[in-house]
XYZ file of C-alpha atoms in Angstrom:
306
model
C 95.268 103.595 70.242
C 98.790 102.360 71.167
C 100.191 99.692 73.247
C 102.001 102.247 75.045
C 98.858 103.589 75.895
C 97.667 99.841 77.149
C 100.840 99.085 78.532
C 100.036 102.253 80.722
C 96.310 101.258 80.995
C 96.959 97.887 82.294
C 99.436 99.745 85.016
C 96.575 101.852 85.915
C 94.738 98.757 86.774
C 97.447 96.712 88.715
C 98.171 99.590 91.064
C 94.418 100.855 91.925
C 95.641 104.411 90.994
C 97.042 107.152 88.924
C 99.595 108.147 91.410
C 100.694 104.904 92.129
C 101.270 103.613 88.411
C 103.360 106.573 87.451
C 105.713 106.178 89.775
C 105.514 102.720 89.099
C 105.705 103.099 85.135
C 108.144 105.902 85.335
C 105.927 108.372 83.846
C 104.354 111.930 85.016
C 101.022 111.776 86.760
C 99.465 114.633 83.959
C 100.733 112.557 81.642
C 99.428 109.714 82.756
C 96.189 110.814 83.327
C 95.780 112.569 79.509
C 96.923 109.425 78.178
C 93.754 107.507 80.238
C 91.899 110.300 78.783
C 93.013 109.665 75.335
C 92.425 106.253 75.028
C 88.736 106.353 77.336
C 87.307 109.609 74.237
C 88.735 107.386 71.565
C 87.281 103.852 72.990
C 83.864 106.415 73.242
C 83.830 104.702 77.537
C 85.150 105.289 80.833
C 87.494 102.836 81.647
C 88.131 104.179 85.320
C 85.258 106.034 87.718
C 87.361 108.380 89.450
C 86.540 109.071 93.173
C 88.158 110.132 96.303
C 88.974 106.547 96.847
C 91.180 105.657 93.745
C 90.210 103.914 90.451
C 87.779 102.167 89.972
C 87.432 99.701 87.058
C 83.732 100.388 85.114
C 82.305 97.067 83.626
C 83.117 98.047 80.094
C 86.753 98.442 81.172
C 86.936 95.925 83.400
C 86.385 93.601 79.570
C 88.515 95.785 78.148
C 91.179 95.375 80.645
C 90.570 91.785 80.093
C 91.144 91.866 76.038
C 93.901 94.040 75.930
C 96.071 92.474 78.442
C 95.040 89.461 76.343
C 96.822 91.355 73.743
C 99.755 92.932 74.760
C 100.913 89.384 76.397
C 100.521 88.423 72.624
C 102.779 91.153 71.776
C 105.317 90.376 74.245
C 105.091 87.177 72.377
C 105.581 87.980 69.218
C 108.705 90.224 69.870
C 110.228 87.850 71.233
C 109.276 85.052 68.534
C 110.866 87.151 65.632
C 113.235 90.140 66.817
C 114.875 86.706 68.985
C 115.142 89.264 72.061
C 113.786 87.668 75.460
C 113.854 90.414 77.858
C 115.244 89.600 81.608
C 113.653 89.875 84.691
C 114.666 92.170 87.776
C 112.084 92.806 90.445
C 112.090 93.862 94.678
C 109.681 93.577 97.009
C 110.153 95.707 99.668
C 108.629 97.621 102.992
C 107.221 101.447 103.075
C 111.227 102.582 102.537
C 112.645 105.301 99.741
C 115.756 104.311 99.868
C 114.778 101.301 97.948
C 112.870 103.403 95.530
C 115.396 105.487 95.555
C 117.802 102.779 94.623
C 115.613 100.725 92.110
C 115.315 103.978 90.215
C 118.971 104.374 89.319
C 119.038 100.954 87.812
C 116.104 101.217 85.601
C 117.993 104.449 84.734
C 121.383 102.736 83.378
C 119.491 99.777 81.868
C 117.377 99.694 78.937
C 113.904 99.040 78.977
C 113.881 96.484 76.121
C 116.165 94.387 77.634
C 114.476 94.017 81.119
C 111.057 93.642 82.921
C 111.012 96.030 85.899
C 109.122 95.542 88.945
C 108.845 96.937 91.993
C 105.837 95.965 94.940
C 105.849 97.854 99.124
C 104.143 95.187 100.665
C 103.472 93.554 104.377
C 106.309 91.438 105.318
C 104.808 88.141 104.653
C 103.670 89.803 101.059
C 107.544 90.445 100.459
C 108.782 86.379 101.921
C 105.875 85.842 100.118
C 107.124 87.232 96.603
C 110.769 86.157 96.796
C 109.851 82.355 97.600
C 107.368 81.913 94.414
C 109.766 83.866 92.079
C 108.213 87.359 91.344
C 110.763 88.811 92.933
C 114.521 88.496 92.713
C 115.716 89.985 96.394
C 113.306 91.511 99.254
C 114.265 94.222 101.313
C 112.562 93.621 105.665
C 113.741 94.171 109.186
C 113.930 91.823 112.214
C 113.020 92.610 115.752
C 113.103 91.116 119.223
C 109.529 90.862 118.998
C 109.413 89.172 114.810
C 112.821 87.373 114.202
C 111.715 84.064 115.298
C 108.762 83.723 113.588
C 109.858 85.348 110.709
C 113.155 83.781 110.389
C 111.462 80.154 111.023
C 108.921 81.265 108.061
C 112.399 82.187 105.339
C 113.781 78.997 106.564
C 110.972 77.525 106.293
C 110.530 78.733 102.650
C 114.489 77.545 101.776
C 115.330 81.977 101.783
C 118.403 83.495 103.819
C 118.237 87.101 105.028
C 121.551 89.431 104.630
C 122.465 91.909 107.021
C 122.174 95.519 106.046
C 122.626 97.685 109.392
C 120.491 97.929 112.292
C 117.830 101.014 113.146
C 115.817 102.963 115.197
C 112.457 102.737 116.190
C 110.256 105.811 114.987
C 106.870 107.693 115.256
C 105.535 108.884 112.120
C 103.979 112.167 112.395
C 102.577 115.048 110.017
C 104.500 118.298 110.476
C 102.210 120.330 111.623
C 101.257 117.214 114.977
C 101.702 119.050 117.874
C 104.120 116.487 118.877
C 106.269 117.017 115.655
C 109.158 118.969 117.422
C 109.763 116.448 120.072
C 113.234 114.926 120.794
C 111.687 111.719 120.839
C 108.281 110.432 121.866
C 106.447 107.482 124.482
C 103.577 105.177 123.722
C 102.128 107.626 126.467
C 101.813 110.631 124.553
C 100.973 108.350 121.238
C 97.922 107.048 123.353
C 96.026 110.861 122.891
C 95.954 109.861 118.344
C 94.833 107.765 116.519
C 97.008 105.316 115.472
C 96.944 104.742 111.727
C 98.586 101.470 109.513
C 97.899 99.807 106.734
C 99.903 96.789 107.796
C 98.252 95.516 110.743
C 100.736 92.757 111.602
C 103.571 95.413 111.880
C 103.107 96.388 115.424
C 103.863 93.499 116.462
C 107.297 93.992 114.931
C 107.521 96.699 117.073
C 106.050 96.133 121.061
C 105.198 92.488 122.629
C 101.106 91.638 123.145
C 101.235 93.211 126.447
C 101.950 96.822 125.630
C 99.710 96.415 122.326
C 96.797 95.911 124.633
C 97.592 98.513 126.927
C 98.194 101.351 124.972
C 95.473 100.328 122.973
C 96.916 100.178 119.574
C 95.346 96.423 118.872
C 92.688 98.914 118.309
C 94.116 101.053 114.657
C 92.210 103.003 112.425
C 93.069 100.485 109.460
C 93.722 101.691 105.439
C 93.799 99.861 102.647
C 97.139 100.897 101.448
C 100.094 104.148 102.286
C 98.876 106.827 100.157
C 95.822 106.780 102.332
C 97.383 106.316 105.665
C 100.261 109.470 104.735
C 96.857 110.874 104.341
C 94.733 110.276 107.864
C 98.230 110.662 109.427
C 97.844 114.027 108.463
C 93.959 114.761 108.483
C 93.491 112.953 112.417
C 96.679 114.187 113.511
C 97.443 110.307 113.472
C 100.433 108.313 113.522
C 101.783 105.044 113.212
C 105.369 103.745 113.769
C 108.195 103.065 110.948
C 111.723 101.783 111.151
C 114.242 103.391 108.914
C 114.625 106.285 106.874
C 112.063 107.788 104.279
C 113.822 109.743 102.468
C 114.288 113.093 101.475
C 111.130 113.138 99.211
C 108.294 113.475 102.445
C 110.891 115.208 105.089
C 109.090 118.143 103.739
C 105.473 116.973 104.810
C 105.784 114.465 107.814
C 108.933 113.312 110.397
C 110.340 110.198 112.636
C 110.475 110.949 116.103
C 112.471 108.610 117.660
C 110.127 106.272 119.424
C 111.111 105.741 123.294
C 110.609 101.998 124.920
C 108.331 101.427 127.640
C 111.202 101.381 130.038
C 111.668 105.122 128.710
C 114.748 103.905 126.941
C 115.831 104.688 123.120
C 117.774 101.870 121.250
C 118.794 100.305 118.663
C 115.899 97.288 118.223
C 115.649 96.489 114.443
C 117.629 94.965 111.529
C 117.174 96.213 108.090
C 119.006 93.746 105.400
C 117.235 91.710 102.363
C 116.122 88.138 101.288
C 117.172 85.712 98.849
C 116.517 82.217 98.102
C 119.221 79.871 99.232
C 121.983 78.426 97.146
C 120.764 80.927 94.434
C 124.233 83.493 93.414
C 122.390 87.267 93.406
C 122.600 88.162 89.539
C 124.907 90.900 89.003
C 121.757 93.895 88.693
C 120.598 92.585 91.901
C 124.204 93.539 93.114
C 124.365 96.637 91.858
C 121.231 97.325 93.212
C 122.052 95.925 96.741
C 125.086 98.381 96.492
C 122.782 101.634 95.810
C 121.031 100.481 99.052
C 124.464 100.558 100.688
C 125.853 103.999 99.221
C 122.172 105.816 100.023
C 122.209 104.212 103.696
C 126.096 105.127 103.768
C 126.898 101.583 105.084
C 129.276 101.142 106.633
C 128.435 103.033 109.684
C 125.125 104.049 109.034
C 122.223 103.909 111.845
C 118.470 104.448 110.296
């Protein structure tokens, strides 16, 4: 068994699915699946149990992953000790944004992996803030709205973080292309009320609407899922919907659509401020600056409206 195989297995264990791990490890899903199968054949037992809910670690697999994790950490320490190579770290935590993934991929392509440890995390806003505050990520991407601005700014200040403006965004309803409302130029909460509201971030709806609006339209009782992949699957299967700010990108445009969301008063307005967060009094290094420059190019800032 190779160290590369161990690295891939640890990745699958961390991300909980082959698709997600393949994306994060920058390998094709079929190649990753083959690597895991080959390792399991060599070991003589299953590391993961496959089910419709994802990849579950078996009892023997858990023991192996613990030992393999220790071995891989020792390998990295050995490499550092005898080669003098100390890898730099670059990590981004973000809400679910395709443009952020694309900007990150461009960074990885132009920087050798033997010099950097890369990580890309798609999380809830509260977790994005925690990651940057605790040093897990160099920067985080999120948005401020009329509903969440006061609380988020308070939390950012308490954690010695600063919000940097990028652009302004509309609120969108996110639907599958076959949804009955998918051809609408805009959509209201009244129209959406006949369909299932699905989310993996129960705090997110509080960023879009006031408490009265949430209760009036039943948005306080969504179908809650554990991850974005399951959310998308249910949106398709149940003719459901969720809410997004910003863009999703060309990679999902064929299957899902963004419909401008009407405010309860019937108007469509720029209600979100997209930006990134960093630690206060800490200069951004070159790779972080290049990542943000990639984001600006992808979003065509200045002048871009999400």
